[in-house]
Short mmCIF file of C-alpha atoms and ligand atoms in Angstrom, two decimals:
data_model
loop_
_atom_site.label_atom_id
_atom_site.label_comp_id
_atom_site.label_asym_id
_atom_site.label_seq_id
_atom_site.Cartn_x
_atom_site.Cartn_y
_atom_site.Cartn_z
CA UNK N 264 0.00 -0.02 -0.01
CA UNK N 265 2.71 2.42 1.09
CA UNK N 266 4.96 1.33 -1.82
CA UNK N 267 2.05 1.83 -4.25
CA UNK N 268 1.54 5.39 -2.96
CA UNK N 269 5.22 6.27 -3.20
CA UNK N 270 5.80 5.01 -6.76
CA UNK N 271 3.25 7.27 -8.56
CA UNK N 272 4.65 10.18 -6.49
CA UNK N 273 8.20 9.39 -7.67
CA UNK N 274 7.02 9.05 -11.24
CA UNK N 275 5.28 12.41 -11.03
CA UNK N 276 8.42 14.05 -9.61
CA UNK N 277 10.56 12.46 -12.36
CA UNK N 278 8.11 13.65 -14.99
CA UNK N 279 8.16 17.17 -13.54
CA UNK N 280 11.94 17.19 -13.47
CA UNK N 281 12.07 15.98 -17.10
CA UNK N 282 9.60 18.69 -18.02
CA UNK N 283 11.73 21.35 -16.46
CA UNK N 284 14.68 19.91 -18.36
CA UNK N 285 12.67 20.34 -21.66
CA UNK N 286 11.58 23.86 -20.70
CA UNK N 287 15.25 24.78 -20.02
CA UNK N 288 16.26 23.71 -23.48
CA UNK N 289 13.54 25.81 -25.04
CA UNK N 290 14.23 29.39 -25.97
CA UNK N 291 11.28 31.09 -24.30
CA UNK N 292 9.64 29.83 -21.18
CA UNK N 293 6.01 30.75 -20.63
CA UNK N 294 5.81 31.20 -16.90
CA UNK N 295 4.01 33.43 -14.51
CA UNK N 296 6.62 32.58 -11.84
CA UNK N 297 9.34 34.82 -13.32
CA UNK N 298 7.52 38.21 -13.59
CA UNK N 299 9.24 40.93 -15.70
CA UNK N 300 6.69 43.83 -15.34
CA UNK N 301 4.95 45.62 -12.46
CA UNK N 302 1.60 44.01 -13.50
CA UNK N 303 3.06 40.49 -13.62
CA UNK N 304 4.82 41.05 -10.30
CA UNK N 305 1.61 42.16 -8.56
CA UNK N 306 -0.18 39.03 -9.85
CA UNK N 307 2.77 36.82 -8.75
CA UNK N 308 2.83 38.27 -5.23
CA UNK N 309 -0.92 37.82 -4.92
CA UNK N 310 -0.53 34.19 -6.06
CA UNK N 311 2.22 33.54 -3.42
CA UNK N 312 0.14 35.24 -0.67
CA UNK N 313 -2.96 33.26 -1.44
CA UNK N 314 -0.95 30.01 -1.76
CA UNK N 315 0.42 30.58 1.78
CA UNK N 316 -3.07 31.11 3.19
CA UNK N 317 -4.23 27.96 1.35
CA UNK N 318 -1.27 26.09 2.85
CA UNK N 319 -2.32 27.27 6.30
CA UNK N 320 -5.88 26.04 5.67
CA UNK N 321 -4.59 22.71 4.41
CA UNK N 322 -2.35 22.24 7.45
CA UNK N 323 -5.24 22.95 9.86
CA UNK N 324 -7.68 20.65 8.01
CA UNK N 325 -5.08 17.80 7.78
CA UNK N 326 -4.08 18.24 11.43
CA UNK N 327 -7.76 18.09 12.52
CA UNK N 328 -8.31 15.09 10.32
CA UNK N 329 -5.29 13.15 11.71
CA UNK N 330 -6.35 14.01 15.32
CA UNK N 331 -9.94 12.90 14.57
CA UNK N 332 -8.81 9.63 13.04
CA UNK N 333 -5.90 8.57 15.25
CA UNK N 334 -6.36 10.39 18.63
CA UNK N 335 -9.99 11.15 19.26
CA UNK N 336 -11.62 8.24 17.44
CA UNK N 337 -13.56 5.63 19.35
CA UNK N 338 -11.76 2.29 19.74
CA UNK N 339 -13.48 -1.11 19.26
CA UNK N 340 -15.49 -2.00 22.31
CA UNK N 341 -15.48 1.60 23.64
CA UNK N 342 -18.75 3.44 24.26
CA UNK N 343 -19.49 6.37 21.88
CA UNK N 344 -18.54 9.70 23.46
CA UNK N 345 -21.34 12.12 24.46
CA UNK N 346 -22.22 14.43 21.59
CA UNK N 347 -21.50 17.89 23.05
CA UNK N 348 -20.02 19.69 20.06
CA UNK N 349 -23.45 20.83 18.69
CA UNK N 350 -24.03 22.86 21.84
CA UNK N 351 -20.52 24.29 22.12
CA UNK N 352 -21.09 28.00 21.33
CA UNK N 353 -17.36 28.84 21.57
CA UNK N 354 -16.42 26.21 18.99
CA UNK N 355 -19.29 27.37 16.62
CA UNK N 356 -18.05 30.95 16.77
CA UNK N 357 -14.43 29.83 16.27
CA UNK N 358 -15.11 27.79 13.12
CA UNK N 359 -17.31 30.56 11.67
CA UNK N 360 -15.04 33.54 12.48
CA UNK N 361 -11.75 31.71 11.64
CA UNK N 362 -12.58 30.92 7.93
CA UNK N 363 -14.25 34.37 7.58
CA UNK N 364 -10.99 36.04 8.67
CA UNK N 365 -8.99 33.94 6.26
CA UNK N 366 -11.32 34.80 3.41
CA UNK N 367 -10.98 38.46 4.36
CA UNK N 368 -7.13 38.08 4.25
CA UNK N 369 -7.46 36.58 0.81
CA UNK N 370 -10.05 39.06 -0.61
CA UNK N 371 -8.37 42.29 0.54
CA UNK N 372 -5.13 41.87 -1.48
CA UNK N 373 -7.15 40.37 -4.41
CA UNK N 374 -9.51 43.40 -4.64
CA UNK N 375 -6.54 45.72 -4.15
CA UNK N 376 -4.64 44.09 -7.03
CA UNK N 377 -7.71 44.19 -9.29
CA UNK N 378 -8.07 47.95 -8.86
CA UNK N 379 -4.32 48.64 -8.90
CA UNK N 380 -3.91 46.74 -12.20
CA UNK N 381 -6.80 48.52 -13.97
CA UNK N 382 -6.23 52.26 -13.69
CA UNK N 383 -9.04 54.11 -15.50
CA UNK N 384 -6.74 56.96 -16.52
CA UNK N 385 -3.50 55.91 -18.22
CA UNK N 386 -0.37 56.97 -16.25
CA UNK N 387 1.26 60.19 -17.61
CA UNK N 388 3.77 59.59 -20.38
CA UNK N 389 2.15 56.29 -21.39
CA UNK N 390 3.01 54.73 -24.69
CA UNK N 391 -0.38 53.92 -26.25
CA UNK N 392 -0.62 50.96 -28.54
CA UNK N 393 -3.70 49.58 -30.29
CA UNK N 394 -3.63 45.79 -30.30
CA UNK N 395 -6.06 44.19 -32.79
CA UNK N 396 -6.63 40.50 -32.67
CA UNK N 397 -7.39 38.70 -35.92
CA UNK N 398 -8.03 35.04 -36.76
CA UNK N 399 -5.07 34.20 -36.25
CA UNK N 400 -2.53 36.90 -35.76
CA UNK N 401 -1.93 40.08 -33.79
CA UNK N 402 -1.70 43.61 -35.19
CA UNK N 403 0.13 46.27 -33.19
CA UNK N 404 -0.33 49.93 -34.01
CA UNK N 405 1.55 52.65 -32.12
CA UNK N 406 -0.75 55.69 -31.68
CA UNK N 407 1.94 58.40 -31.56
CA UNK N 408 4.43 57.26 -34.16
CA UNK N 409 1.94 55.50 -36.53
CA UNK N 410 4.15 52.43 -36.63
CA UNK N 411 2.30 49.24 -37.64
CA UNK N 412 3.59 45.75 -37.11
CA UNK N 413 2.43 42.20 -36.64
CA UNK N 414 3.03 39.41 -34.11
CA UNK N 415 6.05 41.17 -32.61
CA UNK N 416 5.40 43.92 -30.09
CA UNK N 417 8.33 46.14 -29.19
CA UNK N 418 8.21 47.88 -25.82
CA UNK N 419 10.69 50.10 -23.95
CA UNK N 420 11.60 49.50 -20.30
CA UNK N 421 10.77 52.09 -17.69
CA UNK N 422 7.77 53.62 -19.42
CA UNK N 423 4.10 52.88 -18.75
CA UNK N 424 2.46 51.03 -21.59
CA UNK N 425 -1.25 51.36 -22.26
CA UNK N 426 -2.62 48.68 -24.57
CA UNK N 427 -6.08 49.18 -26.22
CA UNK N 428 -7.27 45.73 -27.02
CA UNK N 429 -9.61 45.33 -29.98
CA UNK N 430 -10.89 42.33 -31.93
CA UNK N 431 -11.51 42.14 -35.61
CA UNK N 432 -13.67 38.98 -35.40
CA UNK N 433 -14.27 36.72 -32.39
CA UNK N 434 -13.24 36.75 -28.75
CA UNK N 435 -9.45 36.29 -28.20
CA UNK N 436 -7.36 36.83 -25.10
CA UNK N 437 -4.10 38.69 -24.80
CA UNK N 438 -1.58 36.90 -22.59
CA UNK N 439 2.17 37.28 -22.03
CA UNK N 440 2.82 35.24 -18.87
CA UNK N 441 5.93 37.10 -17.88
CA UNK N 442 4.45 40.53 -18.54
CA UNK N 443 0.75 40.28 -17.76
CA UNK N 444 -2.72 39.48 -19.00
CA UNK N 445 -4.75 37.49 -19.55
CA UNK N 446 -7.22 40.05 -20.71
CA UNK N 447 -10.04 39.18 -23.11
CA UNK N 448 -10.16 40.90 -26.48
CA UNK N 449 -13.79 41.27 -27.32
CA UNK N 450 -15.37 42.42 -30.62
CA UNK N 451 -17.25 45.73 -30.28
CA UNK N 452 -15.47 46.98 -27.16
CA UNK N 453 -12.01 48.26 -26.18
CA UNK N 454 -10.40 46.57 -23.14
CA UNK N 455 -7.30 48.03 -21.65
CA UNK N 456 -4.11 46.69 -20.18
CA UNK N 457 -1.54 48.86 -18.36
CA UNK N 458 1.89 47.68 -17.48
CA UNK N 459 5.56 48.76 -17.19
CA UNK N 460 8.16 46.26 -18.26
CA UNK N 461 11.41 46.13 -16.18
CA UNK N 462 13.77 43.76 -17.83
CA UNK N 463 14.85 43.76 -21.48
CA UNK N 464 14.31 40.44 -23.18
CA UNK N 465 12.00 38.53 -25.50
CA UNK N 466 8.81 37.20 -24.00
CA UNK N 467 6.43 34.75 -25.60
CA UNK N 468 2.70 35.58 -25.79
CA UNK N 469 -0.23 33.38 -26.74
CA UNK N 470 -3.93 33.89 -27.43
CA UNK N 471 -5.55 32.40 -24.36
CA UNK N 472 -9.21 32.11 -25.48
CA UNK N 473 -10.29 29.44 -27.92
CA UNK N 474 -10.96 31.37 -31.17
CA UNK N 475 -11.21 28.81 -33.91
CA UNK N 476 -9.07 26.26 -35.90
CA UNK N 477 -5.67 27.90 -35.43
CA UNK N 478 -6.12 29.27 -31.88
CA UNK N 479 -3.07 27.38 -30.80
CA UNK N 480 -1.13 29.05 -33.64
CA UNK N 481 -1.95 32.57 -32.52
CA UNK N 482 1.35 33.25 -30.80
CA UNK N 483 3.30 36.50 -30.59
CA UNK N 484 6.53 37.87 -29.12
CA UNK N 485 7.15 40.88 -27.00
CA UNK N 486 10.55 42.43 -27.41
CA UNK N 487 11.33 44.61 -24.35
CA UNK N 488 14.19 46.93 -25.14
CA UNK N 489 16.09 49.72 -23.41
CA UNK N 490 14.61 53.14 -24.31
CA UNK N 491 17.49 53.81 -26.72
CA UNK N 492 17.01 50.48 -28.56
CA UNK N 493 13.31 51.09 -28.70
CA UNK N 494 13.63 54.59 -30.11
CA UNK N 495 16.03 53.33 -32.85
CA UNK N 496 13.60 50.47 -33.72
CA UNK N 497 10.75 52.90 -33.93
CA UNK N 498 12.69 55.26 -36.14
CA UNK N 499 13.64 52.52 -38.56
CA UNK N 500 10.02 51.36 -38.70
CA UNK N 501 8.85 54.95 -39.39
CA UNK N 502 11.31 55.31 -42.29
CA UNK N 503 10.21 54.15 -45.72
CA UNK N 504 11.00 50.47 -46.14
CA UNK N 505 14.34 50.01 -47.79
CA UNK N 506 14.75 47.25 -50.33
CA UNK N 507 17.86 45.27 -51.24
CA UNK N 508 18.40 45.89 -54.99
CA UNK N 509 19.38 42.35 -55.85
CA UNK N 510 18.01 41.08 -59.21
CA UNK N 511 15.92 38.39 -57.50
CA UNK N 512 14.40 40.90 -55.12
CA UNK N 513 13.64 43.23 -58.03
CA UNK N 514 11.87 40.48 -59.84
CA UNK N 515 10.06 39.53 -56.65
CA UNK N 516 8.83 43.10 -56.28
CA UNK N 517 7.16 42.90 -59.70
CA UNK N 518 5.59 39.52 -58.79
CA UNK N 519 4.25 40.96 -55.56
CA UNK N 520 2.89 44.13 -57.24
CA UNK N 521 0.96 42.04 -59.82
CA UNK N 522 -0.30 39.41 -57.39
CA UNK N 523 -3.43 39.10 -55.19
CA UNK N 524 -1.06 39.73 -52.20
CA UNK N 525 -1.63 43.44 -52.68
CA UNK N 526 -5.28 43.15 -51.80
CA UNK N 527 -4.54 41.87 -48.30
CA UNK N 528 -1.08 43.16 -47.40
CA UNK N 529 0.23 46.71 -47.15
CA UNK N 530 3.74 47.53 -48.20
CA UNK N 531 4.90 51.06 -47.92
CA UNK N 532 4.44 52.84 -51.31
CA UNK N 533 3.43 49.59 -53.00
CA UNK N 534 0.09 48.33 -51.80
CA UNK N 535 -2.70 49.27 -49.43
CA UNK N 536 -4.16 45.91 -48.32
CA UNK N 537 -5.32 45.74 -44.76
CA UNK N 538 -6.68 42.18 -44.21
CA UNK N 539 -3.34 40.57 -43.44
CA UNK N 540 -0.18 41.81 -41.61
CA UNK N 541 1.61 44.97 -42.84
CA UNK N 542 4.73 43.73 -44.60
CA UNK N 543 6.63 47.06 -45.04
CA UNK N 544 9.46 45.93 -42.76
CA UNK N 545 8.93 42.19 -43.01
CA UNK N 546 12.66 41.42 -43.26
CA UNK N 547 13.27 42.89 -39.78
CA UNK N 548 10.93 40.46 -38.07
CA UNK N 549 12.15 37.30 -36.41
CA UNK N 550 8.99 35.27 -36.97
CA UNK N 551 6.08 34.87 -39.39
CA UNK N 552 2.67 33.18 -39.61
CA UNK N 553 1.43 34.24 -36.18
CA UNK N 554 4.76 33.59 -34.55
CA UNK N 555 4.67 29.92 -35.54
CA UNK N 556 7.76 29.90 -37.81
CA UNK N 557 11.06 31.65 -37.56
CA UNK N 558 11.62 34.14 -40.36
CA UNK N 559 14.03 32.30 -42.71
CA UNK N 560 13.79 32.16 -46.53
CA UNK N 561 12.97 28.49 -46.37
CA UNK N 562 10.10 29.01 -43.98
CA UNK N 563 8.73 32.01 -45.92
CA UNK N 564 8.73 29.80 -49.06
CA UNK N 565 7.01 27.02 -47.14
CA UNK N 566 4.38 29.44 -45.87
CA UNK N 567 3.67 31.00 -49.29
CA UNK N 568 3.44 27.57 -50.90
CA UNK N 569 0.85 26.14 -48.57
CA UNK N 570 -0.38 28.42 -45.70
CA UNK N 571 -3.18 26.02 -44.77
CA UNK N 572 -0.63 23.29 -43.96
CA UNK N 573 1.04 25.51 -41.43
CA UNK N 574 -1.95 27.35 -40.03
CA UNK N 575 -5.18 25.39 -40.57
CA UNK N 576 -8.01 27.76 -41.52
CA UNK N 577 -5.66 30.48 -42.69
CA UNK N 578 -7.39 32.87 -45.12
CA UNK N 579 -4.24 33.32 -47.23
CA UNK N 580 -4.66 31.51 -50.56
CA UNK N 581 -2.05 29.42 -52.35
CA UNK N 582 -0.48 31.41 -55.22
CA UNK N 583 0.68 28.50 -57.32
CA UNK N 584 4.05 30.11 -58.16
CA UNK N 585 6.80 28.15 -59.86
CA UNK N 586 10.17 27.64 -58.10
CA UNK N 587 11.90 30.63 -59.55
CA UNK N 588 8.96 33.00 -58.95
CA UNK N 589 8.77 31.77 -55.38
CA UNK N 590 12.50 32.32 -54.80
CA UNK N 591 12.21 35.89 -56.21
CA UNK N 592 9.18 36.71 -54.05
CA UNK N 593 10.92 35.36 -50.93
CA UNK N 594 14.05 37.41 -51.79
CA UNK N 595 11.88 40.53 -52.13
CA UNK N 596 10.02 40.04 -48.86
CA UNK N 597 13.21 39.23 -46.88
CA UNK N 598 14.80 42.36 -48.39
CA UNK N 599 12.16 44.71 -46.85
CA UNK N 600 13.96 46.29 -43.96
CU1 CUA F 1376 -7.22 34.07 -30.75
CU2 CUA F 1376 -7.37 32.03 -29.55
#
């Protein structure tokens, strides 16, 4: 019996250790236990506080259970004890007031965190960004600079960030475990998220509300940079997209301009599509297809050849290009810096 109980426990521990091993090997952990913004830190501290209260409750309940079973239980042949507990007023008051106090200790910090994390007025000097969720990618639009990008959100450290969350279709949920969220993104209304990131780094985000076939493929990255790095990124995004003048890229530019791509994608000075991501500075991004693939020529070619195979339900059609046309188009897109 004892052995049987220990073995599953050991197996679970080994599995957990193995899992941590896997997570360590991965580039970006998704964890709420390593907060990198004020919002994530408040939520983390609340979690720890409530877990400690829960542990106290567990200890009291288990102790009472052990005492009831092993110390105060009736032995075989013994007469049942007189039932006096029902009339013990002191005990009644204790087990009513005790849990009520514990609930109060849990609810006070919870309510305080809810209000603290949802300021109605954005802090002064906030960087305001519109976040629009689409099936299945994220559009980021910086209100002041007019910069538009997709699936990669750049933020500076040490400045309050105000995100306006909008949906283009169904309900999604914005979640970057190390920075904050989850907050639902609901069609027809603007939800807000306010945070300040502390530590430069790349943090993985994920849509956290089932939103259709490729919900699991609706990832994104948040690049938190020093104010200087952020300003230089923003300047390069504001500048007209530069293009590598290689012959392949020049051919690719012609293919793009004459293709249905232009109906859905905007490229600075070339096309005005707005259904899919803005591609003006596509070559500067590290990922594509809702953060599912890293941005390499091979992956871009795979994506253009058969989007549906990578992201089921994707609206992007197959173009049916031949090998040379595909290579030229990929060279053009990768050259957009
Ligand atoms: Cu968007 Cu799930």
